[in-house]
Amino acid sequence: MHFEEHEIIDLLKYLRTAKDQTEELLTAMIDIEVYGEVDHDGMPVVNSVELQEDLKKMNEYILRIEKELKERKKP
């Protein structure tokens, strides 16, 4: 699969937005875990560990995409 440079730039923008929103969600989820809120099954509403792993992957993808864009611009 090949993406045009403008498509990669758009995808990078969307990924950054998703990362920012996930960070906000993680903060809220940690608060929920700390204060012990549960769903109807009595299980914790969220799992912040999974979100932390997702954030790590998003950061890695962002860095890789930025590196790829820089390499494409080299003569």
Short mmCIF file of N, CA and C in Angstrom, two decimals:
data_model
loop_
_atom_site.label_atom_id
_atom_site.label_comp_id
_atom_site.label_asym_id
_atom_site.label_seq_id
_atom_site.Cartn_x
_atom_site.Cartn_y
_atom_site.Cartn_z
N MET A 1 0.84 -1.17 0.00
CA MET A 1 0.00 0.00 0.00
C MET A 1 0.89 1.23 0.00
N HIS A 2 0.54 2.17 -0.82
CA HIS A 2 1.33 3.40 -0.93
C HIS A 2 0.42 4.60 -0.65
N PHE A 3 0.91 5.49 0.17
CA PHE A 3 0.18 6.72 0.47
C PHE A 3 0.94 7.89 -0.13
N GLU A 4 0.20 8.83 -0.66
CA GLU A 4 0.79 10.08 -1.11
C GLU A 4 1.21 10.88 0.11
N GLU A 5 2.15 11.79 -0.08
CA GLU A 5 2.66 12.56 1.05
C GLU A 5 1.55 13.33 1.77
N HIS A 6 0.64 13.95 1.01
CA HIS A 6 -0.44 14.71 1.66
C HIS A 6 -1.36 13.79 2.47
N GLU A 7 -1.51 12.54 2.02
CA GLU A 7 -2.33 11.59 2.78
C GLU A 7 -1.64 11.20 4.08
N ILE A 8 -0.34 11.03 4.03
CA ILE A 8 0.42 10.70 5.23
C ILE A 8 0.36 11.85 6.23
N ILE A 9 0.46 13.06 5.73
CA ILE A 9 0.37 14.23 6.61
C ILE A 9 -1.00 14.28 7.28
N ASP A 10 -2.06 14.00 6.52
CA ASP A 10 -3.40 13.96 7.11
C ASP A 10 -3.52 12.85 8.15
N LEU A 11 -3.02 11.67 7.83
CA LEU A 11 -3.07 10.55 8.77
C LEU A 11 -2.30 10.86 10.05
N LEU A 12 -1.17 11.52 9.91
CA LEU A 12 -0.38 11.91 11.07
C LEU A 12 -1.17 12.89 11.94
N LYS A 13 -1.85 13.82 11.31
CA LYS A 13 -2.68 14.78 12.05
C LYS A 13 -3.78 14.05 12.82
N TYR A 14 -4.44 13.10 12.16
CA TYR A 14 -5.51 12.34 12.81
C TYR A 14 -4.97 11.49 13.96
N LEU A 15 -3.80 10.91 13.76
CA LEU A 15 -3.18 10.08 14.80
C LEU A 15 -2.81 10.93 16.01
N ARG A 16 -2.29 12.12 15.76
CA ARG A 16 -1.96 13.02 16.88
C ARG A 16 -3.21 13.40 17.67
N THR A 17 -4.30 13.68 16.95
CA THR A 17 -5.56 14.02 17.61
C THR A 17 -6.06 12.84 18.43
N ALA A 18 -6.00 11.65 17.87
CA ALA A 18 -6.43 10.45 18.59
C ALA A 18 -5.56 10.23 19.82
N LYS A 19 -4.27 10.47 19.70
CA LYS A 19 -3.36 10.32 20.83
C LYS A 19 -3.71 11.30 21.94
N ASP A 20 -3.96 12.56 21.58
CA ASP A 20 -4.34 13.57 22.57
C ASP A 20 -5.63 13.18 23.29
N GLN A 21 -6.60 12.70 22.53
CA GLN A 21 -7.87 12.30 23.13
C GLN A 21 -7.70 11.07 24.01
N THR A 22 -6.84 10.16 23.60
CA THR A 22 -6.58 8.96 24.40
C THR A 22 -5.89 9.33 25.70
N GLU A 23 -4.99 10.31 25.66
CA GLU A 23 -4.34 10.77 26.89
C GLU A 23 -5.37 11.34 27.86
N GLU A 24 -6.33 12.11 27.33
CA GLU A 24 -7.38 12.66 28.18
C GLU A 24 -8.24 11.54 28.76
N LEU A 25 -8.55 10.56 27.93
CA LEU A 25 -9.34 9.42 28.39
C LEU A 25 -8.59 8.64 29.46
N LEU A 26 -7.29 8.46 29.27
CA LEU A 26 -6.48 7.75 30.26
C LEU A 26 -6.54 8.45 31.61
N THR A 27 -6.43 9.76 31.61
CA THR A 27 -6.51 10.52 32.86
C THR A 27 -7.85 10.27 33.54
N ALA A 28 -8.92 10.32 32.77
CA ALA A 28 -10.25 10.07 33.34
C ALA A 28 -10.37 8.64 33.84
N MET A 29 -9.82 7.70 33.11
CA MET A 29 -9.91 6.29 33.51
C MET A 29 -9.14 6.01 34.78
N ILE A 30 -7.99 6.63 34.92
CA ILE A 30 -7.22 6.45 36.15
C ILE A 30 -8.02 6.99 37.33
N ASP A 31 -8.68 8.12 37.15
CA ASP A 31 -9.54 8.66 38.21
C ASP A 31 -10.64 7.66 38.55
N ILE A 32 -11.24 7.06 37.53
CA ILE A 32 -12.30 6.07 37.76
C ILE A 32 -11.74 4.89 38.55
N GLU A 33 -10.56 4.40 38.15
CA GLU A 33 -9.96 3.27 38.85
C GLU A 33 -9.64 3.63 40.30
N VAL A 34 -9.13 4.84 40.51
CA VAL A 34 -8.76 5.28 41.86
C VAL A 34 -9.98 5.37 42.75
N TYR A 35 -11.07 5.91 42.20
CA TYR A 35 -12.28 6.09 43.00
C TYR A 35 -13.19 4.87 42.98
N GLY A 36 -12.77 3.82 42.28
CA GLY A 36 -13.45 2.53 42.36
C GLY A 36 -14.77 2.41 41.64
N GLU A 37 -15.02 3.20 40.61
CA GLU A 37 -16.27 3.06 39.88
C GLU A 37 -16.25 1.76 39.08
N VAL A 38 -17.40 1.07 39.05
CA VAL A 38 -17.50 -0.20 38.34
C VAL A 38 -18.72 -0.19 37.43
N ASP A 39 -18.73 -1.13 36.47
CA ASP A 39 -19.90 -1.25 35.60
C ASP A 39 -20.92 -2.18 36.26
N HIS A 40 -21.97 -2.56 35.52
CA HIS A 40 -23.05 -3.36 36.09
C HIS A 40 -22.62 -4.76 36.51
N ASP A 41 -21.48 -5.25 36.01
CA ASP A 41 -20.97 -6.57 36.39
C ASP A 41 -20.04 -6.50 37.59
N GLY A 42 -19.80 -5.31 38.09
CA GLY A 42 -18.89 -5.15 39.22
C GLY A 42 -17.43 -5.12 38.83
N MET A 43 -17.17 -5.05 37.53
CA MET A 43 -15.79 -4.99 37.04
C MET A 43 -15.39 -3.53 36.85
N PRO A 44 -14.10 -3.25 36.95
CA PRO A 44 -13.67 -1.87 36.68
C PRO A 44 -14.14 -1.42 35.31
N VAL A 45 -14.52 -0.18 35.20
CA VAL A 45 -15.07 0.35 33.96
C VAL A 45 -14.02 0.34 32.85
N VAL A 46 -12.78 0.55 33.22
CA VAL A 46 -11.73 0.70 32.21
C VAL A 46 -10.46 0.00 32.64
N ASN A 47 -9.55 -0.11 31.70
CA ASN A 47 -8.25 -0.69 31.98
C ASN A 47 -7.20 0.29 31.48
N SER A 48 -6.62 1.03 32.39
CA SER A 48 -5.66 2.06 31.99
C SER A 48 -4.37 1.46 31.43
N VAL A 49 -4.06 0.22 31.79
CA VAL A 49 -2.84 -0.41 31.28
C VAL A 49 -2.94 -0.57 29.76
N GLU A 50 -4.11 -1.00 29.28
CA GLU A 50 -4.30 -1.15 27.84
C GLU A 50 -4.16 0.20 27.13
N LEU A 51 -4.73 1.23 27.74
CA LEU A 51 -4.61 2.56 27.13
C LEU A 51 -3.17 3.04 27.10
N GLN A 52 -2.43 2.76 28.15
CA GLN A 52 -1.02 3.15 28.18
C GLN A 52 -0.25 2.46 27.06
N GLU A 53 -0.57 1.19 26.81
CA GLU A 53 0.07 0.46 25.72
C GLU A 53 -0.31 1.07 24.37
N ASP A 54 -1.58 1.44 24.22
CA ASP A 54 -2.02 2.08 22.98
C ASP A 54 -1.29 3.40 22.76
N LEU A 55 -1.15 4.19 23.83
CA LEU A 55 -0.45 5.47 23.72
C LEU A 55 1.00 5.27 23.31
N LYS A 56 1.63 4.24 23.85
CA LYS A 56 3.02 3.95 23.49
C LYS A 56 3.12 3.63 21.99
N LYS A 57 2.19 2.81 21.50
CA LYS A 57 2.18 2.47 20.08
C LYS A 57 1.94 3.70 19.22
N MET A 58 0.99 4.54 19.64
CA MET A 58 0.71 5.76 18.87
C MET A 58 1.94 6.64 18.79
N ASN A 59 2.64 6.79 19.91
CA ASN A 59 3.87 7.59 19.90
C ASN A 59 4.90 7.01 18.94
N GLU A 60 5.05 5.69 18.96
CA GLU A 60 6.01 5.04 18.06
C GLU A 60 5.62 5.26 16.61
N TYR A 61 4.32 5.13 16.30
CA TYR A 61 3.87 5.34 14.93
C TYR A 61 4.09 6.78 14.48
N ILE A 62 3.79 7.72 15.36
CA ILE A 62 4.00 9.13 15.02
C ILE A 62 5.46 9.38 14.69
N LEU A 63 6.36 8.88 15.52
CA LEU A 63 7.79 9.07 15.28
C LEU A 63 8.23 8.43 13.96
N ARG A 64 7.74 7.23 13.69
CA ARG A 64 8.10 6.55 12.44
C ARG A 64 7.58 7.30 11.22
N ILE A 65 6.35 7.79 11.31
CA ILE A 65 5.77 8.53 10.19
C ILE A 65 6.54 9.82 9.95
N GLU A 66 6.85 10.53 11.04
CA GLU A 66 7.62 11.78 10.90
C GLU A 66 8.98 11.50 10.27
N LYS A 67 9.62 10.42 10.68
CA LYS A 67 10.92 10.06 10.11
C LYS A 67 10.79 9.76 8.62
N GLU A 68 9.75 9.02 8.27
CA GLU A 68 9.52 8.69 6.86
C GLU A 68 9.29 9.95 6.03
N LEU A 69 8.52 10.88 6.56
CA LEU A 69 8.26 12.12 5.83
C LEU A 69 9.55 12.91 5.62
N LYS A 70 10.40 12.96 6.65
CA LYS A 70 11.68 13.67 6.52
C LYS A 70 12.56 13.01 5.47
N GLU A 71 12.59 11.69 5.46
CA GLU A 71 13.42 10.97 4.49
C GLU A 71 12.92 11.18 3.07
N ARG A 72 11.62 11.29 2.90
CA ARG A 72 11.06 11.53 1.57
C ARG A 72 11.45 12.90 1.04
N LYS A 73 11.63 13.85 1.92
CA LYS A 73 11.96 15.22 1.50
C LYS A 73 13.43 15.40 1.16
N LYS A 74 14.27 14.45 1.58
CA LYS A 74 15.69 14.55 1.27
C LYS A 74 15.91 14.37 -0.23
N PRO A 75 16.83 15.17 -0.80
CA PRO A 75 17.09 15.06 -2.24
C PRO A 75 17.79 13.78 -2.62
#
